[in-house]
Every structure is written in C-alpha cells, then in structure tokens.
GROMACS .gro file of C-alpha atoms in nm:
model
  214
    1UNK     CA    1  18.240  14.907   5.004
    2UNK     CA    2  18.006  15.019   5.305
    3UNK     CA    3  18.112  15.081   5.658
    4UNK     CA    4  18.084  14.959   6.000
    5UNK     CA    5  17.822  15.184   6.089
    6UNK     CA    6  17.586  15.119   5.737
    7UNK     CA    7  17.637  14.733   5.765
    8UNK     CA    8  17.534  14.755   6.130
    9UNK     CA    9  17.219  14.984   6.081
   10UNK     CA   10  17.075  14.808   5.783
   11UNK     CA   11  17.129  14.446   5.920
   12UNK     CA   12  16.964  14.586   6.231
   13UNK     CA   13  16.669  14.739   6.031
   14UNK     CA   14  16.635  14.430   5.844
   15UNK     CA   15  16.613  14.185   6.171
   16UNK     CA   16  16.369  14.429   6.307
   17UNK     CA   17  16.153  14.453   6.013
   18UNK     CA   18  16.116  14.072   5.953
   19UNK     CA   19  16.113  13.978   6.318
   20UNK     CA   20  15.796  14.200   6.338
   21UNK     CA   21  15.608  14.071   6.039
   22UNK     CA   22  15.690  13.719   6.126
   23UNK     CA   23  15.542  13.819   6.524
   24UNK     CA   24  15.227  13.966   6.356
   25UNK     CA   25  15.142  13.637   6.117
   26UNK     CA   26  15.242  13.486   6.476
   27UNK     CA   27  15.539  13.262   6.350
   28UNK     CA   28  15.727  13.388   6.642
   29UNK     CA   29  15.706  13.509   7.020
   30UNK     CA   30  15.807  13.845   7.089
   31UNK     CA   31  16.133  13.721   7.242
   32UNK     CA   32  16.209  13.596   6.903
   33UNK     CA   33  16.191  13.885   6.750
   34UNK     CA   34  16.478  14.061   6.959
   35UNK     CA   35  16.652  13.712   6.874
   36UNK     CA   36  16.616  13.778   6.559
   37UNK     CA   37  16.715  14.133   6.559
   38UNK     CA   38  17.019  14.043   6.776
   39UNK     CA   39  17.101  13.699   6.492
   40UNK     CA   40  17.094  13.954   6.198
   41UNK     CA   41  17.275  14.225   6.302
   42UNK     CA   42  17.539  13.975   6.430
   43UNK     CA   43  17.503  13.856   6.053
   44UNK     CA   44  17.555  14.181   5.947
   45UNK     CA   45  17.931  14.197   6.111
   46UNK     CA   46  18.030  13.864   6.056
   47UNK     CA   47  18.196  13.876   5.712
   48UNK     CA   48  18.423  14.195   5.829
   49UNK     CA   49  18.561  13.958   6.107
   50UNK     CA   50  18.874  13.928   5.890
   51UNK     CA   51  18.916  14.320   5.919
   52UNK     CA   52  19.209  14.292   6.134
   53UNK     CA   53  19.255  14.658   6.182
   54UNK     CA   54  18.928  14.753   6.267
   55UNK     CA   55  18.870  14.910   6.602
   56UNK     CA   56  18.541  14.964   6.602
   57UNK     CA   57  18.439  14.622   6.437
   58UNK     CA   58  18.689  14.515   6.726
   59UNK     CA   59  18.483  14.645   6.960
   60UNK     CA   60  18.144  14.526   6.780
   61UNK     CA   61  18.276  14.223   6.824
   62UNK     CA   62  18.355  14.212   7.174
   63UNK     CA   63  17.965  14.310   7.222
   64UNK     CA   64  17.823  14.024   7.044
   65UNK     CA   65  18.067  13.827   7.245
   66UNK     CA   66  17.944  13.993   7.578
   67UNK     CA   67  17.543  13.893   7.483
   68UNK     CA   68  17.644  13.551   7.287
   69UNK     CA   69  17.809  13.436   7.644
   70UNK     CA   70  17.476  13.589   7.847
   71UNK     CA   71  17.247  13.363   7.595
   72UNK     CA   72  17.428  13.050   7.685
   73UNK     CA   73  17.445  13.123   8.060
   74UNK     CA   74  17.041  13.198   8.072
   75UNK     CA   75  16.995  12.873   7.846
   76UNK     CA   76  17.242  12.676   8.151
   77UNK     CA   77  17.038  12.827   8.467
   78UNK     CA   78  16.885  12.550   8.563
   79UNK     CA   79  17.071  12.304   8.811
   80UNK     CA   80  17.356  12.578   8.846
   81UNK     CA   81  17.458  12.829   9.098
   82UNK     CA   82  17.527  13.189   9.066
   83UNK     CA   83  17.902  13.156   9.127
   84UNK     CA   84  17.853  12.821   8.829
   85UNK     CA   85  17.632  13.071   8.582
   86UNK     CA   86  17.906  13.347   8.644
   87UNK     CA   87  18.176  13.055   8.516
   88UNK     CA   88  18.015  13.016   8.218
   89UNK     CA   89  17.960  13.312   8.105
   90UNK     CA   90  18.300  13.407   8.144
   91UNK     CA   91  18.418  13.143   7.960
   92UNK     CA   92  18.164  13.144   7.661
   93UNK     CA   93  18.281  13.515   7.616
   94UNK     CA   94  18.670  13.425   7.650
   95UNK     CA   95  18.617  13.105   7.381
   96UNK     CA   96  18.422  13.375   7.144
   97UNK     CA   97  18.657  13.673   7.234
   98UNK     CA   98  18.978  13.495   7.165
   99UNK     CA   99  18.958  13.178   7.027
  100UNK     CA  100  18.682  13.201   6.747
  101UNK     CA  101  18.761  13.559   6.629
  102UNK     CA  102  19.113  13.547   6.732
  103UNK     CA  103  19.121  13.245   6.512
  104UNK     CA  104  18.914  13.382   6.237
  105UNK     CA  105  19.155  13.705   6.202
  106UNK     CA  106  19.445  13.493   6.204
  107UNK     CA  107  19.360  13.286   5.917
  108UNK     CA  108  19.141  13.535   5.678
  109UNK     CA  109  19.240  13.780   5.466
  110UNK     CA  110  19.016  14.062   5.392
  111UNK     CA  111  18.755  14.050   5.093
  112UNK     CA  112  18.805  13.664   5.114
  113UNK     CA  113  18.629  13.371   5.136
  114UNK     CA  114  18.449  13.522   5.436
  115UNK     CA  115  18.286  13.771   5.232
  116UNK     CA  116  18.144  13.501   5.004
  117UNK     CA  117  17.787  13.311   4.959
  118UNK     CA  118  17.861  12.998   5.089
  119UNK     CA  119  18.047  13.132   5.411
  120UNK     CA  120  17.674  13.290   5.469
  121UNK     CA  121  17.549  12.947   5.439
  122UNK     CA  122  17.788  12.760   5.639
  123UNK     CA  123  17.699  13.065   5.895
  124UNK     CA  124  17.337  12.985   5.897
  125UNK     CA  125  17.400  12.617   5.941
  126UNK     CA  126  17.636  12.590   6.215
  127UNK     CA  127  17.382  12.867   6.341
  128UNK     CA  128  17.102  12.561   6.395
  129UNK     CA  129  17.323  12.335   6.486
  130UNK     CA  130  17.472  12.569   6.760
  131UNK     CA  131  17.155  12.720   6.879
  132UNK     CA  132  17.016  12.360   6.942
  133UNK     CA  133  17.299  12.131   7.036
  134UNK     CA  134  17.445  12.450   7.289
  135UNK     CA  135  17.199  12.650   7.365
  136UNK     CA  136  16.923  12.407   7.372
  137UNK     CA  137  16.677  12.571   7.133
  138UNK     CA  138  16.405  12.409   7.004
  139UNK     CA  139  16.415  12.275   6.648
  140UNK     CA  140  16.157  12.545   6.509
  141UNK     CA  141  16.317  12.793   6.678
  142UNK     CA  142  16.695  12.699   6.561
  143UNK     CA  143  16.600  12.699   6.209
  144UNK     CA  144  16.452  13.016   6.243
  145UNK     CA  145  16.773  13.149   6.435
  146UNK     CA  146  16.993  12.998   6.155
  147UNK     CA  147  16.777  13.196   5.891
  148UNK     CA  148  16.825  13.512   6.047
  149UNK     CA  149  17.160  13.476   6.087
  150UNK     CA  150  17.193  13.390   5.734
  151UNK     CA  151  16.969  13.689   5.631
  152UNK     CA  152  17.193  13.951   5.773
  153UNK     CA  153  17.484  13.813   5.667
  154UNK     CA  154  17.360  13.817   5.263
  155UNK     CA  155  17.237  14.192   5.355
  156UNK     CA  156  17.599  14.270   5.396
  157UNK     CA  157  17.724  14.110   5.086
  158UNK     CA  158  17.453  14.251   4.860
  159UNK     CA  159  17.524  14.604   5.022
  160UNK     CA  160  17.895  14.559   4.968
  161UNK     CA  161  17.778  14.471   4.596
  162UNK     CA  162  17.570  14.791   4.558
  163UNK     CA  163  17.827  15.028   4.698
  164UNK     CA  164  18.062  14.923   4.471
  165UNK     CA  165  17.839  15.012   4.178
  166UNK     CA  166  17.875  15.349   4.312
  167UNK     CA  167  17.528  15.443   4.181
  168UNK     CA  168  17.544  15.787   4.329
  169UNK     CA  169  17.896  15.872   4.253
  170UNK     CA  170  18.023  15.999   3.927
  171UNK     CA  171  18.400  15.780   3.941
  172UNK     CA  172  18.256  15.452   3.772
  173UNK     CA  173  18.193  15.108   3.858
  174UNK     CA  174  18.445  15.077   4.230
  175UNK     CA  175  18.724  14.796   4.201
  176UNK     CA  176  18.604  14.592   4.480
  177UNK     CA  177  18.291  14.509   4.213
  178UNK     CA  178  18.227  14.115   4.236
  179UNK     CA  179  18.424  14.071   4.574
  180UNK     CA  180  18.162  14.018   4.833
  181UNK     CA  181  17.877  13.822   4.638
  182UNK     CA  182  18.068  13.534   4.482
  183UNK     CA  183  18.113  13.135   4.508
  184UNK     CA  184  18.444  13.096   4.651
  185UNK     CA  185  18.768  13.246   4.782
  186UNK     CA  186  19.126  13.331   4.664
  187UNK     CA  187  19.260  13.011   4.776
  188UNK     CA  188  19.110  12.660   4.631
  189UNK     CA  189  19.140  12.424   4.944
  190UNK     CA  190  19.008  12.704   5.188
  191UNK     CA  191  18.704  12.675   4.941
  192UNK     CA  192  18.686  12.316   4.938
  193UNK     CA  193  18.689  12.327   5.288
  194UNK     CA  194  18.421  12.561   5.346
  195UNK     CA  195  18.177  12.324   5.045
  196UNK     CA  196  18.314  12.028   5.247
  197UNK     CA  197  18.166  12.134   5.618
  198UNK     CA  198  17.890  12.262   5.462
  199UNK     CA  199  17.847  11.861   5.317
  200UNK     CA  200  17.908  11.770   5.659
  201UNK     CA  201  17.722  12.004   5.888
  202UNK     CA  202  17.423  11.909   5.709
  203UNK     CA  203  17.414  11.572   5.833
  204UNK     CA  204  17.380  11.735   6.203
  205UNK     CA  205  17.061  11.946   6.084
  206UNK     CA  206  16.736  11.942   6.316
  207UNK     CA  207  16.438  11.764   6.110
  208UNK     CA  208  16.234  12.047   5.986
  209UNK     CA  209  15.981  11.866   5.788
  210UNK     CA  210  15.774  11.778   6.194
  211UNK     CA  211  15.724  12.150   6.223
  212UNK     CA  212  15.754  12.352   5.878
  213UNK     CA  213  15.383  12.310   5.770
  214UNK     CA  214  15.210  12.285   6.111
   0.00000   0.00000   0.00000
C-alpha cells in the first residue's frame, strides 16, 4: 500500500487541481479553493487514522488538528474576545487531538472498516453537517466542503488499490489487494453501525435542491 508522504501529495494535488477548475467556471471563491485543498488532503489522511504506530501520520494529524481548531475560532469571532477566541481554539484542538483521534485509534484496527467506501461517505456527510451546524457555513458551501472531503478520502483508497496491483513491480498482485476499496469491515455490527449513521446523518443534510441549479 502507499505511504504517508504519496497519500498526502496526491490528495493535495487533487484538492488543488479541482479547487482551481471549479474557481475558473466560478463555482467557488478563491478562499474555497484553499478550503478545498486543505478538506482533501485532510481526506487524504483520514483512513490511516487507525495507524496507531505512525509518527509521522501522528504528527499529520496534530496539524490538521492545529488548522481544524483555527477554522472554528475565525468562524466564532464575532461577539468574542481575544482571551474567549484563544479558549476555543484550544479546546477545538484538544477535542480533535485527543478525543476524536484518540478515540478513533482506540477502536480501529488497521486496513478496517476505516479504509472502506462507506466510511468515505459517512466522512463527507458528517463533513456538511459539521461545516454548517459548527462552523456556520453556508449550505452551498458545506456541500461543497463535504465533497471535497469525500474526494480525497476515495483518492486514498483507489491509490491503496493500485499499489497493491504492484503494476511496476515484478512480485505479483500484493496481499493487501481488495482491502481499501470495499463495502464493509471485518466486524458485522461495526458495519451496521457505520450503514446505520449514514441512514441517520442524512436526515440532518442541508437542502441542496435551493442552490444546485442556480
């Protein structure tokens, strides 16, 4: 399977890439396309959250933490102090720091149901849901965020995929073939979970139908 550094540099290329041709047919704002560079290449990392050992994934994770928390403090600035701001950042980065990866590490196993097609949905969904309920995104712009986020994360699974065909290699077809792009997990309720809150979640989707065609 691919490393740190290739998932990180093609999830990065990708959100560039499609961030700029969405800013030149003028879907987006330029902000939006470092958004969406940021969404994708966070994307990119998430399914390697269960990587336990990984320092530098552990430290690639910390980072996203670090700019998540500054992206919810610059969404709160109005009606707050500095000394206010300052408290939530440090507490959106010590709720993603050790509580949602802490959490995620503890209860994943590698190659699992993280690395899996409908974990990159429920990704993109809570994605919308997050960027609009917490951050206080607009609907367009949520479902756009959700999309990236989505994108990078299938641009890890697919290159996972690919690398395991070992198409310029001469050992044959790697064992990890299958792992990354599949339906479901080892375990059967952690997978009927993850169908179930993606039931769920969709209930608490933005209407996109106002915007989509305007």
């Amino acid at each position: 399977m691919a490393g740190f550094k290739a998932h990180f540099v093609t999830a990065a290329i990708t959100g560039g890439w499609v961030g700029t041709a969405l800013l030149q047919g003028a879907v987006i704002e330029p902000y939006g396309v470092l958004a969406g560079f940021f969404l994708t290449t966070l994307g990119g990392l998430l399914p390697d959250v269960d990587a336990d050992h990984s320092i530098i994934l552990a430290t690639g994770m910390t980072v996203m933490a670090v700019i998540a928390s500054f992206l919810f403090m610059f969404s709160q600035r109005e009606g707050h102090s500095v000394m206010e701001l300052v408290a939530l950042w440090l507490g959106c980065y010590l709720f993603f720091k050790w509580i949602v990866f802490g959490f995620v590490t503890r209860l994943t196993i590698h190659r699992g149901l993280f690395h899996s097609i409908p974990a990159a949905v429920l990704g993109g969904v809570l994605t919308v849901i997050l960027l609009q309920h917490l951050f206080g995104w607009s609907e367009r712009a949520s479902w756009l965020g959700g999309a990236f986020l989505w994108l990078g994360y299938m641009v890890h699974l697919i290159l996972d995929e690919v690398t395991s065909l070992n198409v310029f290699r001469l050992q044959g077809v790697g064992h990890s073939l299958g792992s990354a792009l599949k339906f479901h997990g080892p375990g059967l309720f952690s997978t009927l979970g993850v169908y179930l809150a993606i039931f769920f979640s969709l209930s608490l989707l933005p209407e996109a139908s106002r915007w989509w065609y305007d």
